[in-house]
Structures are given as C-alpha cells and as structure tokens.
C-alpha cells in the first residue's frame, strides 16, 4: 500500500485486545524493511514498534492503527528515514517512567508511595517500581529512537518514532 507515489508506506489495523497480532506486526514490518538500513536498524524498528503497539492494545479500550513510512523518495527503501506511528483511541498522553526507580534505598532512587503503587501512577512524576514487569517500553523508545513524540488527533493520540537508516 502506498501513502504517496514516492514514499513507501505500510499500514495495519488491529482490533481491541488483539495482543496475538503483535508478532504478526513485527513480521510484516520486517518484510517492509527487508532492504532498509544498516545492520540492526530494522531490528530496532521492530522492537520499538512492538512496544508501542503493545502499549496501545494494553492501555486503551479500542484497537490501534500502525503505519510506517520511508521518507526520501525512491531511494528510501534502502536509505530513507523511517517513521512509525501507532494511533489509538485514548487521548491521555503516556507517561515516561523513570528507569530503575523503586522504594527508597534501591539504587538511590525514590518514588512517592502516596502517589504511586509501584507500577501505575496518578501523577506525571511517578516511576515504575524496580520489580515491575512492565512500564519501561517508552524508555526503550526514548533511548533507541532518533526522535519520538506524541500527537493528539480527533479521537485519541498517536505515539511515533523516527529512525535514520544509518546509526546516529
């Protein structure tokens, strides 16, 4: 599927709670990026896409739409800049949690027990407890993407990232 005449484009729609589809999304993205980027860049894109899709399906009540665009015209299939976007129906912005935060005394980091229960939080400054098994996906996106962000749209939000074909 093409979003324009010159930019390779890929899109998939996912139903509500369709976590089994995450593996299929990774495989389809791998096929889309078969000739793209330096070694390991497509793997990074696959990991980050998997994190964003999983977040959208776990933390919202609706499905998600995943798009990938290789910008840069015809050479984009090999050397273009990749932009992946995951749209969902929840307008609330995701919270980037502090790495390795936990109860006082663990790795010197602290969290406010009155505001956080160790994994979910009510405030923007809360962090996942160090024993939490989830809550670090956006930290991976922040660490590995060249750039990323969140934008609102008519019925929810889109979380996106971009990667250049070559390492930074």
XYZ file of N, CA, C and O in Angstrom, residues 1-12 28-29 32-33 36 45 49 65-87 151 160-165:
196
model
N 0.845 -1.165 0.000
C 0.000 0.000 0.000
C 0.896 1.236 0.000
O 1.839 1.302 0.758
N 0.648 2.213 -0.803
C 1.450 3.418 -0.862
C 0.672 4.614 -0.357
O -0.458 4.842 -0.737
N 1.331 5.434 0.504
C 0.730 6.654 1.008
C 0.914 7.784 0.026
O 0.267 8.808 0.099
N 1.823 7.625 -0.901
C 2.096 8.613 -1.922
C 2.856 7.927 -3.026
O 3.287 6.799 -2.876
N 3.040 8.604 -4.128
C 3.711 7.962 -5.250
C 5.173 7.672 -4.977
O 5.722 6.730 -5.512
N 5.826 8.492 -4.131
C 7.263 8.345 -3.990
C 7.712 7.785 -2.646
O 8.865 7.454 -2.494
N 6.830 7.679 -1.658
C 7.249 7.215 -0.351
C 6.623 5.865 -0.015
O 5.400 5.746 0.063
N 7.465 4.852 0.187
C 6.939 3.541 0.590
C 6.164 3.659 1.907
O 6.614 4.303 2.851
N 5.011 3.019 1.951
C 4.077 3.168 3.061
C 3.490 1.805 3.406
O 3.195 1.011 2.516
N 3.286 1.564 4.699
C 2.711 0.312 5.176
C 1.741 0.642 6.309
O 2.027 1.513 7.128
N 0.615 -0.063 6.365
C -0.377 0.194 7.409
C -1.073 -1.098 7.802
O -1.357 -1.939 6.951
N -1.350 -1.230 9.098
C -2.128 -2.354 9.611
C -3.082 -1.851 10.677
O -2.728 -1.002 11.488
N 5.423 -8.438 9.595
C 5.069 -7.604 8.441
C 6.016 -6.418 8.312
O 6.438 -6.069 7.207
N 6.374 -5.807 9.444
C 7.325 -4.696 9.399
C 8.689 -5.181 8.919
O 9.357 -4.512 8.128
N 8.545 -5.354 5.263
C 8.530 -3.999 4.704
C 9.934 -3.396 4.689
O 10.300 -2.671 3.775
N 10.734 -3.726 5.696
C 12.076 -3.134 5.846
C 13.200 -4.055 5.375
O 14.350 -3.845 5.728
N 16.071 -2.181 3.977
C 16.282 -0.866 4.580
C 17.336 -0.883 5.671
O 17.375 -1.780 6.498
N 13.756 -0.977 14.845
C 12.417 -0.529 14.454
C 11.357 -1.547 14.874
O 10.283 -1.171 15.367
N 8.417 -0.679 17.541
C 7.042 -0.820 17.066
C 6.278 -1.781 17.962
O 5.133 -1.515 18.344
N -4.018 1.556 14.988
C -3.596 1.596 13.593
C -2.109 1.876 13.591
O -1.644 2.837 14.207
N -1.355 1.020 12.905
C 0.095 1.151 12.827
C 0.460 1.545 11.404
O 0.020 0.888 10.453
N 1.252 2.593 11.253
C 1.734 2.983 9.936
C 3.247 3.116 9.970
O 3.831 3.468 10.998
N 3.851 2.820 8.844
C 5.296 3.009 8.673
C 5.504 3.670 7.322
O 4.911 3.250 6.321
N 6.314 4.710 7.300
C 6.611 5.443 6.073
C 8.116 5.595 5.970
O 8.787 5.957 6.933
N 8.636 5.304 4.786
C 10.047 5.537 4.495
C 10.136 6.804 3.657
O 9.731 6.815 2.495
N 10.610 7.871 4.245
C 10.707 9.147 3.552
C 11.996 9.262 2.769
O 13.016 8.704 3.141
N 11.939 9.998 1.666
C 13.144 10.247 0.887
C 13.040 9.812 -0.556
O 14.052 9.659 -1.225
N 11.840 9.553 -1.023
C 11.665 9.194 -2.424
C 12.056 7.761 -2.717
O 12.129 6.913 -1.830
N 12.352 7.470 -3.970
C 12.643 6.099 -4.417
C 13.786 5.438 -3.651
O 13.702 4.260 -3.327
N 14.877 6.152 -3.314
C 15.967 5.512 -2.562
C 15.590 5.175 -1.120
O 16.354 4.535 -0.417
N 14.409 5.594 -0.663
C 14.004 5.392 0.728
C 13.958 3.926 1.125
O 14.152 3.596 2.285
N 13.710 3.043 0.181
C 13.611 1.616 0.504
C 14.912 1.111 1.125
O 14.904 0.206 1.946
N 16.015 1.732 0.789
C 17.311 1.336 1.329
C 17.833 2.337 2.359
O 18.309 1.962 3.417
N 17.728 3.639 2.061
C 18.390 4.644 2.895
C 17.469 5.707 3.469
O 17.925 6.681 4.039
N 16.173 5.556 3.322
C 15.254 6.590 3.796
C 15.118 6.630 5.299
O 15.559 5.741 6.017
N 14.477 7.678 5.763
C 14.191 7.839 7.182
C 12.847 7.175 7.467
O 11.859 7.457 6.817
N 12.828 6.298 8.459
C 11.626 5.563 8.833
C 10.848 6.325 9.899
O 11.427 6.779 10.886
N 9.553 6.431 9.690
C 8.653 6.973 10.720
C 7.555 5.937 10.948
O 6.862 5.534 10.004
N 7.427 5.500 12.189
C 6.377 4.569 12.590
C 5.460 5.311 13.549
O 5.930 6.021 14.451
N 4.157 5.121 13.341
C 3.173 5.797 14.178
C 2.125 4.779 14.591
O 1.672 3.978 13.773
N 1.756 4.791 15.865
C 0.709 3.917 16.387
C -0.397 4.810 16.942
O -0.191 5.532 17.918
N -1.549 4.766 16.280
C -2.700 5.579 16.695
C -3.663 4.717 17.495
O -3.914 3.565 17.148
N 1.258 12.935 19.506
C 0.388 13.988 18.989
C -1.050 13.539 19.157
O -1.350 12.348 19.109
N 4.700 8.156 18.075
C 5.511 7.907 16.890
C 6.992 7.925 17.239
O 7.394 8.457 18.272
N 7.784 7.323 16.349
C 9.239 7.440 16.442
C 9.799 7.490 15.037
O 9.153 7.092 14.071
N 11.025 7.998 14.937
C 11.738 8.020 13.666
C 13.136 7.452 13.862
O 13.754 7.627 14.923
N 13.596 6.781 12.810
C 14.945 6.231 12.768
C 15.557 6.544 11.417
O 14.891 6.364 10.388
N 16.806 6.965 11.419
C 17.549 7.088 10.166
C 18.031 5.697 9.777
O 18.183 4.812 10.632
N 18.300 5.495 8.503
C 18.757 4.198 8.016
C 20.127 3.821 8.595
O 20.417 2.645 8.778
